[in-house]
Amino acid sequence: MIDKVFNKSITKQFEFDEEVASVFDDMLNRSVPFYKEMQRLSINFACNFLNENDKVYDLGCSTASMLIELSHHCKNNLKLIGIDNSAAMLNRAAKKAKAFGVDIEFINADLHDVSYDEAKLILSNYTLQFIRPLQREKLVKKIYDSLQDKGIFIFSEKVISSNSTLNKQSIDEYYEFKKTQGYSEFEIAQKREALENVLIPYTEEENKKMILDAGFSHCETIFKWVNFATFIAIKK
Ligand SMILES: Nc1ncnc2c1ncn2[C@@H]1O[C@H](C[S@+](CC[C@H]([NH3+])C(=O)[O-])CC(=O)[O-])[C@@H](O)[C@H]1O
Ligand SMILES: O=C(O)C(=O)Cc1ccccc1
């Protein structure tokens, strides 16, 4: 379904509710520049590290697009687990996984409340940005602790620039992108307001510092378009 969520006047904060879930795949494809390319690159990098029966978590899996694509592209059998605190998202995720014949365990919970088993790969695309800063650092430490040795954390985030001129230009560039995707100025402004204080982006440097502070030995940006970035972190 086509995303028209912000075509009408909205006064509440952004939420991953039934209405957003029902149009989510379209929303993400039209709101995240090069979403499919980011997904393709993340999967290719991930597959190089994965072995038979490895455990993979997707934190904030939404409608499970990433896990379904991963299962299609990796030659190994994987144990896939998707976690999200939106029941509306997981309903759609379960239906999609079934339709594509992919076996995924879904956990409807807050990312802070889950105790993670040891995993080879943890994915989290565009989800840490919704976690309050102090909690975010704690969650990343938990992610680090849950990974096996040589485990991998691949995540994507909307980022800001520490240079205010470039930051403003980046926001303008992103809004031009949204216009090319068919969003009106009204829809763009409404969503911007709804996301205020809900989506809290870090700079690329702050993201890397958070990762290294958690104990990871390496963090690399594998993809970046203006204010959207994908990182790969390696546990020694
Ligand atoms: N504390 C939390 N606990 C659990 N889930 C959460 C929490 N906070 C947010 N979420 C969930 O994180 C997801 C973020 S969307 C991820 C896209 C996906 N990764 C994709 O690549 O398709 C990104 C976006 O919409 O920008 C939503 O499904 C929330 O319900
Ligand atoms: O659409 C936006 O303005 C964004 O910043 C990206 C986004 C995409 C999907 C849900 C929330 C935010």
XYZ file of N, CA and C and ligand atoms in Angstrom:
750
model
N 0.822 -1.211 0.000
C 0.000 0.000 0.000
C 0.857 1.264 0.000
N 0.352 2.307 -0.643
C 1.094 3.571 -0.747
C 1.005 4.355 0.576
N 2.151 4.903 0.993
C 2.219 5.676 2.239
C 1.585 7.063 2.065
N 0.431 7.248 2.739
C -0.212 8.586 2.734
C -0.437 9.055 4.182
N 0.331 8.464 5.117
C 0.121 8.706 6.555
C 0.145 10.198 6.901
N 1.089 10.934 6.273
C 1.253 12.344 6.668
C 0.582 13.320 5.703
N -0.357 12.791 4.934
C -1.103 13.618 3.987
C -2.227 14.395 4.678
N -2.512 13.961 5.915
C -3.552 14.664 6.684
C -2.889 15.299 7.915
N -3.615 16.224 8.576
C -3.028 16.885 9.746
C -2.808 15.883 10.867
N -1.599 15.891 11.416
C -1.228 14.943 12.480
C -0.757 15.760 13.665
N -1.213 15.387 14.865
C -0.735 16.133 16.038
C 0.104 15.250 16.958
N -0.036 13.917 16.806
C 0.715 13.036 17.725
C 2.131 12.759 17.199
N 2.975 12.263 18.112
C 4.340 11.890 17.738
C 4.313 10.665 16.833
N 5.415 10.457 16.097
C 5.519 9.296 15.204
C 5.483 8.005 16.026
N 4.691 7.045 15.537
C 4.555 5.741 16.216
C 4.522 4.624 15.180
N 5.045 3.460 15.532
C 4.970 2.310 14.622
C 3.662 1.568 14.880
N 2.557 2.230 14.584
C 1.228 1.664 14.855
C 0.689 0.941 13.612
N -0.559 0.520 13.705
C -1.180 -0.249 12.622
C -1.145 0.528 11.293
N -1.423 1.823 11.357
C -1.473 2.620 10.125
C -0.092 2.673 9.440
N 0.950 2.921 10.248
C 2.308 2.970 9.685
C 2.711 1.577 9.183
N 2.408 0.540 9.969
C 2.783 -0.830 9.575
C 2.153 -1.208 8.230
N 0.925 -0.749 8.002
C 0.203 -1.166 6.790
C 0.827 -0.592 5.508
N 1.623 0.482 5.634
C 2.255 1.081 4.440
C 3.785 1.067 4.554
N 4.299 0.334 5.564
C 5.690 0.515 5.957
C 6.713 0.232 4.854
N 6.518 -0.827 4.086
C 7.531 -1.166 3.065
C 7.654 -0.035 2.044
N 6.501 0.527 1.665
C 6.510 1.665 0.730
C 7.156 2.888 1.387
N 6.821 3.120 2.671
C 7.373 4.272 3.407
C 8.904 4.201 3.445
N 9.432 3.013 3.753
C 10.880 2.870 3.891
C 11.579 3.012 2.534
N 10.996 2.374 1.517
C 11.585 2.454 0.178
C 11.622 3.877 -0.356
N 10.614 4.668 0.003
C 10.558 6.048 -0.505
C 11.185 7.057 0.445
N 11.506 6.638 1.683
C 12.046 7.599 2.662
C 13.528 7.394 2.961
N 14.054 6.209 2.660
C 15.471 5.955 2.926
C 16.188 5.855 1.577
N 17.031 6.868 1.264
C 17.729 6.844 -0.022
C 18.566 5.574 -0.171
N 18.452 4.937 -1.306
C 19.213 3.712 -1.624
C 18.970 2.585 -0.609
N 17.758 2.513 -0.089
C 17.429 1.471 0.896
C 17.794 0.081 0.370
N 17.401 -0.213 -0.878
C 17.658 -1.553 -1.441
C 19.156 -1.820 -1.618
N 19.900 -0.782 -1.994
C 21.345 -0.941 -2.186
C 22.028 -1.167 -0.830
N 21.576 -0.429 0.188
C 22.105 -0.607 1.542
C 21.851 -2.047 1.997
N 20.646 -2.551 1.689
C 20.274 -3.910 2.091
C 21.148 -4.943 1.343
N 21.345 -4.700 0.032
C 22.143 -5.628 -0.784
C 23.578 -5.683 -0.254
N 24.168 -4.505 0.018
C 25.551 -4.462 0.509
C 25.661 -5.131 1.880
N 24.719 -4.830 2.778
C 24.761 -5.418 4.130
C 24.712 -6.934 4.033
N 23.864 -7.441 3.157
C 23.711 -8.885 3.017
C 24.980 -9.511 2.441
N 25.564 -8.867 1.425
C 26.797 -9.412 0.842
C 27.913 -9.455 1.873
N 28.075 -8.356 2.638
C 29.122 -8.352 3.673
C 28.819 -9.422 4.719
N 27.558 -9.502 5.135
C 27.168 -10.469 6.166
C 27.466 -11.895 5.709
N 27.073 -12.214 4.481
C 27.203 -13.604 3.998
C 28.657 -14.073 4.000
N 29.585 -13.137 3.789
C 31.006 -13.518 3.796
C 31.459 -14.030 5.161
N 30.747 -13.628 6.225
C 31.149 -14.019 7.583
C 30.367 -15.225 8.095
N 29.266 -15.574 7.419
C 28.343 -16.565 7.998
C 28.681 -18.004 7.631
N 28.446 -18.893 8.606
C 28.641 -20.330 8.403
C 27.328 -21.042 8.666
N 27.310 -22.347 8.340
C 26.108 -23.171 8.496
C 25.570 -23.087 9.939
N 24.266 -22.885 10.045
C 23.526 -22.855 11.315
C 23.878 -21.693 12.248
N 24.511 -20.660 11.713
C 24.804 -19.481 12.542
C 23.500 -18.802 12.961
N 23.566 -18.184 14.145
C 22.393 -17.466 14.673
C 22.482 -15.994 14.283
N 21.370 -15.475 13.741
C 21.327 -14.081 13.280
C 20.119 -13.378 13.896
N 20.345 -12.246 14.533
C 19.245 -11.432 15.058
C 19.053 -10.199 14.188
N 17.802 -9.792 13.998
C 17.530 -8.473 13.417
C 16.748 -7.669 14.453
N 17.397 -6.630 14.999
C 16.776 -5.821 16.057
C 15.995 -4.668 15.421
N 14.695 -4.658 15.642
C 13.828 -3.692 14.964
C 13.588 -4.192 13.547
N 13.120 -5.450 13.460
C 13.031 -6.123 12.146
C 11.867 -5.609 11.310
N 10.938 -4.849 11.898
C 9.742 -4.352 11.191
C 9.058 -5.499 10.448
N 8.933 -5.387 9.124
C 8.185 -6.416 8.378
C 9.093 -7.548 7.872
N 10.277 -7.670 8.440
C 11.219 -8.779 8.181
C 11.848 -8.786 6.792
N 11.808 -7.664 6.088
C 12.404 -7.596 4.737
C 13.857 -8.059 4.730
N 14.604 -7.606 5.736
C 16.047 -7.889 5.751
C 16.317 -9.385 5.961
N 15.621 -9.993 6.914
C 15.870 -11.417 7.193
C 15.421 -12.285 6.013
N 14.334 -11.903 5.375
C 13.848 -12.681 4.218
C 14.872 -12.598 3.079
N 15.355 -11.386 2.804
C 16.374 -11.221 1.748
C 17.657 -11.976 2.103
N 18.063 -11.891 3.384
C 19.288 -12.575 3.821
C 19.163 -14.076 3.567
N 18.012 -14.632 3.926
C 17.839 -16.081 3.752
C 17.872 -16.458 2.276
N 17.444 -15.566 1.400
C 17.470 -15.854 -0.037
C 18.883 -15.795 -0.619
N 19.741 -14.961 -0.015
C 21.053 -14.734 -0.634
C 22.196 -15.519 -0.013
N 22.033 -15.993 1.239
C 23.134 -16.740 1.853
C 23.003 -18.217 1.520
N 24.127 -18.840 1.234
C 24.061 -20.251 0.836
C 23.864 -21.156 2.045
N 24.168 -20.651 3.247
C 24.060 -21.482 4.447
C 22.672 -21.416 5.066
N 22.308 -22.509 5.760
C 21.101 -22.486 6.568
C 21.386 -21.629 7.808
N 20.460 -20.741 8.154
C 20.703 -19.834 9.287
C 19.545 -19.915 10.267
N 19.852 -19.631 11.548
C 18.787 -19.530 12.549
C 18.443 -18.052 12.655
N 17.263 -17.682 12.167
C 16.908 -16.262 12.067
C 15.926 -15.842 13.162
N 16.243 -14.747 13.838
C 15.358 -14.236 14.897
C 15.117 -12.743 14.668
N 13.846 -12.355 14.597
C 13.494 -10.943 14.409
C 12.816 -10.407 15.664
N 13.288 -9.258 16.137
C 12.697 -8.665 17.346
C 12.137 -7.281 17.021
N 10.952 -7.015 17.503
C 10.348 -5.689 17.327
C 9.297 -5.506 18.424
N 9.112 -4.278 18.898
C 8.089 -4.071 19.931
C 6.745 -3.625 19.339
N 6.645 -3.613 18.001
C 5.368 -3.266 17.365
C 4.672 -4.542 16.892
N 3.556 -4.861 17.553
C 2.813 -6.074 17.190
C 2.283 -5.958 15.754
N 1.924 -4.729 15.360
C 1.405 -4.514 14.001
C 2.464 -4.869 12.952
N 3.713 -4.498 13.226
C 4.822 -4.831 12.303
C 5.024 -6.341 12.264
N 5.061 -6.964 13.435
C 5.355 -8.403 13.476
C 4.239 -9.238 12.843
N 3.004 -8.757 12.912
C 1.899 -9.449 12.218
C 2.184 -9.551 10.743
N 2.611 -8.407 10.180
C 2.936 -8.384 8.748
C 4.178 -9.213 8.463
N 5.159 -9.119 9.363
C 6.405 -9.869 9.191
C 6.113 -11.371 9.108
N 5.253 -11.849 10.019
C 4.964 -13.297 10.070
C 4.266 -13.743 8.778
N 3.350 -12.917 8.288
C 2.642 -13.258 7.043
C 3.603 -13.291 5.863
N 4.513 -12.292 5.814
C 5.463 -12.224 4.700
C 6.420 -13.424 4.735
N 6.935 -13.742 5.946
C 7.879 -14.863 6.082
C 7.209 -16.160 5.624
N 5.951 -16.318 6.009
C 5.224 -17.530 5.622
C 5.065 -17.574 4.100
N 4.671 -16.453 3.512
C 4.461 -16.392 2.059
C 5.745 -16.705 1.298
N 6.906 -16.260 1.857
C 8.189 -16.512 1.180
C 8.812 -17.845 1.609
N 8.143 -18.553 2.517
C 8.646 -19.860 2.955
C 9.939 -19.756 3.754
N 10.090 -18.686 4.533
C 11.309 -18.505 5.329
C 10.981 -18.705 6.811
N 11.802 -19.522 7.472
C 11.564 -19.835 8.882
C 12.243 -18.773 9.761
N 11.423 -17.945 10.420
C 11.963 -16.889 11.300
C 11.238 -16.953 12.637
N 12.017 -16.861 13.728
C 11.381 -16.756 15.047
C 11.173 -15.269 15.336
N 9.933 -14.892 15.655
C 9.673 -13.479 15.965
C 9.472 -13.290 17.459
N 10.062 -12.242 17.999
C 9.890 -11.921 19.419
C 9.323 -10.500 19.505
N 8.114 -10.411 20.087
C 7.476 -9.105 20.241
C 7.882 -8.539 21.614
N 8.940 -7.739 21.616
C 9.449 -7.223 22.894
C 10.290 -5.986 22.674
N 10.493 -5.271 23.752
C 11.414 -4.141 23.710
C 12.841 -4.700 23.651
N 13.682 -4.077 22.842
C 15.049 -4.586 22.651
C 15.830 -4.660 23.965
N 15.463 -3.802 24.936
C 16.169 -3.795 26.222
C 15.800 -5.006 27.078
N 14.614 -5.573 26.834
C 14.101 -6.615 27.731
C 14.433 -8.039 27.290
N 15.047 -8.173 26.118
C 15.320 -9.517 25.596
C 16.694 -9.966 26.081
N 16.788 -11.254 26.481
C 18.143 -11.758 26.746
C 18.584 -12.534 25.506
N 19.630 -12.042 24.893
C 20.084 -12.572 23.607
C 20.978 -13.784 23.802
N 20.769 -14.802 22.947
C 21.699 -15.933 22.923
C 22.934 -15.493 22.149
N 23.985 -16.280 22.263
C 25.204 -15.953 21.524
C 24.912 -15.990 20.026
N 25.306 -14.970 19.305
C 24.992 -14.891 17.871
C 26.233 -14.569 17.060
N 26.193 -14.946 15.778
C 27.322 -14.612 14.895
C 27.126 -13.234 14.288
N 25.842 -12.910 14.016
C 25.544 -11.636 13.344
C 24.340 -10.972 13.995
N 24.471 -9.694 14.273
C 23.315 -8.906 14.719
C 23.141 -7.769 13.717
N 21.927 -7.654 13.205
C 21.587 -6.586 12.260
C 20.688 -5.600 12.970
N 20.767 -4.338 12.617
C 19.812 -3.383 13.161
C 19.799 -2.149 12.252
N 18.891 -2.154 11.302
C 18.856 -1.048 10.358
C 17.818 -0.005 10.751
N 18.308 1.234 10.930
C 17.452 2.387 11.234
C 16.581 2.168 12.473
N 17.166 1.581 13.502
C 16.413 1.321 14.740
C 17.074 1.966 15.961
N 18.418 1.932 16.064
C 19.078 2.538 17.233
C 18.685 4.004 17.361
N 18.436 4.653 16.213
C 18.066 6.087 16.208
C 16.791 6.378 17.001
N 15.983 5.337 17.253
C 14.752 5.519 18.035
C 14.946 5.231 19.523
N 16.163 4.827 19.905
C 16.453 4.504 21.314
C 17.097 5.728 21.975
N 16.599 6.106 23.152
C 17.138 7.279 23.877
C 18.645 7.112 24.096
N 19.429 8.182 23.946
C 20.885 8.071 24.015
C 21.478 7.190 25.121
N 21.151 7.393 26.396
C 21.804 6.572 27.433
C 21.474 5.094 27.271
N 20.204 4.826 26.926
C 19.753 3.450 26.701
C 20.451 2.856 25.474
N 20.718 3.724 24.478
C 21.344 3.260 23.231
C 22.740 2.703 23.504
N 23.509 3.439 24.331
C 24.865 2.983 24.643
C 24.800 1.634 25.393
N 23.800 1.511 26.282
C 23.632 0.261 27.046
C 23.289 -0.894 26.120
N 22.387 -0.621 25.165
C 21.964 -1.657 24.218
C 23.137 -2.114 23.351
N 23.966 -1.166 22.932
C 25.105 -1.532 22.082
C 26.096 -2.401 22.868
N 26.231 -2.114 24.160
C 27.101 -2.948 25.005
C 26.509 -4.366 25.095
N 25.169 -4.420 25.207
C 24.489 -5.719 25.288
C 24.669 -6.494 23.971
N 24.603 -5.766 22.866
C 24.814 -6.381 21.547
C 26.226 -6.957 21.477
N 27.203 -6.155 21.929
C 28.602 -6.607 21.925
C 28.746 -7.885 22.756
N 28.166 -7.875 23.961
C 28.289 -9.027 24.858
C 27.612 -10.270 24.270
N 26.573 -10.077 23.461
C 25.825 -11.226 22.914
C 26.496 -11.855 21.701
N 27.440 -11.142 21.112
C 28.089 -11.699 19.915
C 29.182 -12.695 20.292
N 29.314 -13.742 19.498
C 30.432 -14.661 19.712
C 31.724 -13.969 19.242
N 32.882 -14.561 19.560
C 34.148 -13.987 19.102
C 34.112 -13.904 17.585
N 34.639 -12.827 17.045
C 34.631 -12.541 15.604
C 33.219 -12.305 15.070
N 32.283 -12.051 15.995
C 30.906 -11.748 15.595
C 30.818 -10.366 14.953
N 29.723 -10.156 14.221
C 29.570 -8.952 13.396
C 28.282 -8.223 13.762
N 28.373 -6.909 13.828
C 27.187 -6.074 14.025
C 27.075 -5.127 12.831
N 26.004 -5.267 12.062
C 25.780 -4.378 10.909
C 24.567 -3.518 11.222
N 24.745 -2.212 11.158
C 23.621 -1.331 11.469
C 23.625 -0.093 10.581
N 22.428 0.463 10.394
C 22.284 1.676 9.591
C 21.587 2.726 10.426
N 21.941 3.964 10.183
C 21.388 5.070 10.955
C 21.243 6.323 10.106
N 20.213 7.104 10.407
C 20.176 8.457 9.898
C 21.226 9.213 10.710
N 22.079 10.025 10.088
C 23.139 10.715 10.830
C 23.030 12.228 10.627
N 23.697 12.962 11.510
C 23.757 14.417 11.347
C 25.216 14.812 11.147
N 25.425 16.065 10.743
C 26.791 16.566 10.612
C 27.073 17.484 11.798
N 28.320 17.473 12.281
C 28.674 18.375 13.383
C 28.910 19.789 12.842
N 28.930 19.923 11.519
C 29.058 21.242 10.906
C 27.664 21.744 10.542
N 27.239 22.855 11.171
C 25.837 23.266 11.033
C 25.475 23.656 9.602
N 26.432 24.215 8.849
C 26.142 24.581 7.448
C 25.889 23.327 6.619
N 26.781 22.351 6.786
C 26.618 21.105 6.025
C 25.379 20.338 6.488
N 25.091 20.451 7.785
C 23.910 19.766 8.312
C 22.645 20.308 7.655
N 22.582 21.623 7.527
C 21.408 22.240 6.910
C 21.312 21.837 5.429
N 22.472 21.864 4.762
C 22.466 21.468 3.338
C 22.052 20.012 3.169
N 22.467 19.169 4.123
C 22.109 17.739 4.058
C 20.603 17.556 4.218
N 20.017 18.313 5.155
C 18.569 18.219 5.371
C 17.835 18.669 4.099
N 18.309 19.781 3.498
C 17.687 20.272 2.252
C 17.788 19.217 1.148
N 18.962 18.606 1.056
C 19.187 17.581 0.014
C 18.249 16.394 0.232
N 18.086 16.005 1.496
C 17.191 14.888 1.825
C 15.737 15.238 1.469
N 15.342 16.471 1.746
C 13.958 16.858 1.413
C 13.740 16.877 -0.088
N 14.763 17.263 -0.845
C 14.654 17.192 -2.318
C 14.456 15.745 -2.743
N 15.212 14.838 -2.080
C 15.059 13.404 -2.379
C 13.611 12.973 -2.115
N 13.063 13.395 -0.957
C 11.693 12.982 -0.623
C 10.687 13.508 -1.645
N 10.946 14.708 -2.151
C 10.051 15.257 -3.180
C 10.114 14.395 -4.443
N 11.315 13.943 -4.799
C 11.425 13.093 -6.006
C 10.691 11.767 -5.801
N 10.478 11.398 -4.536
C 9.777 10.144 -4.237
C 8.262 10.353 -4.152
N 7.814 11.569 -4.467
C 6.373 11.829 -4.532
C 5.762 12.367 -3.252
N 6.588 12.672 -2.242
C 6.040 13.268 -1.023
C 5.883 14.780 -1.232
N 4.772 15.333 -0.742
C 4.536 16.771 -0.867
C 5.262 17.502 0.258
N 5.380 18.825 0.104
C 6.031 19.615 1.162
C 5.259 19.493 2.470
N 3.936 19.389 2.362
C 3.087 19.236 3.560
C 3.404 17.909 4.270
N 3.457 16.832 3.493
C 3.774 15.509 4.090
C 5.161 15.517 4.737
N 6.122 16.137 4.055
C 7.504 16.173 4.564
C 7.557 16.949 5.891
N 6.872 18.104 5.917
C 6.881 18.947 7.126
C 6.175 18.253 8.288
N 5.059 17.586 7.970
C 4.300 16.901 9.031
C 5.101 15.761 9.648
N 5.782 14.984 8.778
C 6.555 13.852 9.301
C 7.750 14.364 10.105
N 8.353 15.438 9.611
C 9.495 16.017 10.331
C 9.083 16.363 11.769
N 7.910 16.982 11.890
C 7.425 17.368 13.214
C 7.126 16.142 14.079
N 6.508 15.130 13.476
C 6.140 13.922 14.232
C 7.381 13.165 14.720
N 8.493 13.305 13.965
C 9.722 12.577 14.331
C 10.585 13.340 15.341
N 10.270 14.626 15.538
C 11.036 15.477 16.472
C 11.034 14.822 17.857
N 12.190 14.663 18.456
C 12.338 14.031 19.784
C 12.033 12.533 19.798
N 11.732 11.954 18.654
C 11.493 10.500 18.585
C 12.687 9.847 17.896
N 13.080 10.426 16.759
C 14.264 9.939 16.037
C 15.420 10.866 16.408
N 16.409 10.310 17.141
C 17.527 11.128 17.618
C 18.830 10.656 16.952
N 19.235 11.349 15.869
C 20.427 10.885 15.145
C 21.723 11.342 15.796
N 22.762 10.516 15.665
C 24.116 10.873 16.083
C 24.898 11.240 14.817
N 26.088 11.816 15.010
C 26.983 11.986 13.863
C 27.612 10.619 13.563
N 28.248 10.541 12.397
C 28.949 9.301 12.044
C 30.030 9.010 13.106
N 30.733 10.067 13.535
C 31.812 9.908 14.526
C 31.254 9.431 15.870
N 30.111 9.985 16.292
C 29.499 9.552 17.567
C 29.085 8.077 17.499
N 28.566 7.666 16.348
C 28.198 6.252 16.193
C 29.421 5.362 16.343
N 30.517 5.763 15.696
C 31.739 4.945 15.750
C 32.319 4.915 17.165
N 32.243 6.058 17.853
C 32.761 6.113 19.220
C 31.945 5.184 20.120
N 30.612 5.222 19.944
C 29.736 4.359 20.749
C 30.102 2.881 20.538
N 30.395 2.529 19.297
C 30.728 1.142 18.955
C 32.073 0.739 19.582
N 33.075 1.608 19.429
C 34.407 1.275 19.968
C 34.378 1.272 21.494
N 33.617 2.185 22.096
C 33.479 2.225 23.561
C 32.839 0.946 24.093
N 31.981 0.323 23.290
C 31.318 -0.917 23.727
C 32.277 -2.099 23.685
N 33.411 -1.950 23.003
C 34.409 -3.012 22.975
C 34.754 -3.535 21.589
N 33.998 -3.147 20.581
C 34.288 -3.633 19.223
C 35.690 -3.188 18.817
N 36.387 -4.057 18.026
C 37.757 -3.723 17.654
C 37.805 -2.889 16.376
N 36.720 -2.885 15.602
C 36.754 -2.174 14.329
C 35.355 -1.718 13.950
N 35.255 -0.534 13.341
C 33.957 -0.070 12.817
C 34.197 0.687 11.525
N 33.524 0.272 10.495
C 33.723 0.824 9.154
C 32.396 1.312 8.585
N 32.412 2.443 7.882
C 31.208 2.874 7.155
C 31.257 2.177 5.796
N 30.268 1.315 5.513
C 30.324 0.626 4.210
C 29.424 1.293 3.175
N 28.574 2.216 3.644
C 27.707 2.921 2.698
C 27.290 4.249 3.311
N 27.281 5.281 2.494
C 26.755 6.559 3.003
C 26.168 7.370 1.869
N 24.968 7.855 2.083
C 24.370 8.853 1.172
C 23.963 10.029 2.055
N 24.683 11.145 1.931
C 24.425 12.369 2.690
C 24.205 12.051 4.181
N 22.964 11.945 4.635
C 22.713 11.756 6.077
C 22.167 10.362 6.412
N 22.492 9.382 5.594
C 22.101 7.992 5.866
C 23.340 7.112 5.736
N 23.656 6.355 6.793
C 24.909 5.589 6.776
C 24.724 4.156 7.282
N 25.530 3.256 6.727
C 25.541 1.851 7.150
C 26.934 1.500 7.659
N 26.980 0.880 8.832
C 28.246 0.568 9.486
C 28.388 -0.937 9.682
N 29.633 -1.404 9.680
C 29.900 -2.788 10.058
C 30.923 -2.769 11.186
N 30.576 -3.442 12.285
C 31.458 -3.479 13.454
C 31.871 -4.932 13.701
N 33.129 -5.109 14.076
C 33.665 -6.464 14.268
C 34.137 -6.634 15.714
N 33.725 -7.779 16.297
C 34.213 -8.123 17.641
C 35.479 -8.956 17.449
N 36.510 -8.644 18.197
C 37.796 -9.331 17.995
C 37.675 -10.840 18.185
N 12.743 -0.173 21.859
C 12.384 -0.903 20.804
N 12.266 -2.238 20.905
C 11.912 -3.004 19.845
N 11.649 -2.490 18.620
C 11.749 -1.158 18.464
C 12.112 -0.304 19.539
N 12.112 0.978 19.085
C 11.762 0.919 17.783
N 11.535 -0.358 17.402
C 11.147 -0.850 16.075
O 12.207 -0.538 15.197
C 11.716 -0.441 13.874
C 12.376 0.732 13.195
S 12.244 0.721 11.441
C 13.369 -0.581 11.034
C 13.421 -0.979 9.588
C 13.881 -2.386 9.366
N 15.076 -2.714 10.151
C 14.133 -2.644 7.898
O 15.286 -2.409 7.432
O 13.189 -3.012 7.209
C 13.139 2.087 10.900
C 12.382 3.284 10.530
O 11.178 3.233 10.474
O 13.095 4.343 10.274
C 10.195 -0.336 13.967
O 9.578 -1.475 13.427
C 9.931 -0.182 15.471
O 8.725 -0.791 15.896
O 11.113 9.863 6.560
C 11.894 10.481 7.267
O 11.787 11.718 7.458
C 13.050 9.799 7.884
O 13.783 10.408 8.544
C 13.285 8.328 7.683
C 12.265 7.461 8.286
C 11.780 6.416 7.533
C 10.784 5.596 8.050
C 10.300 5.828 9.348
C 10.814 6.865 10.116
C 11.819 7.681 9.580
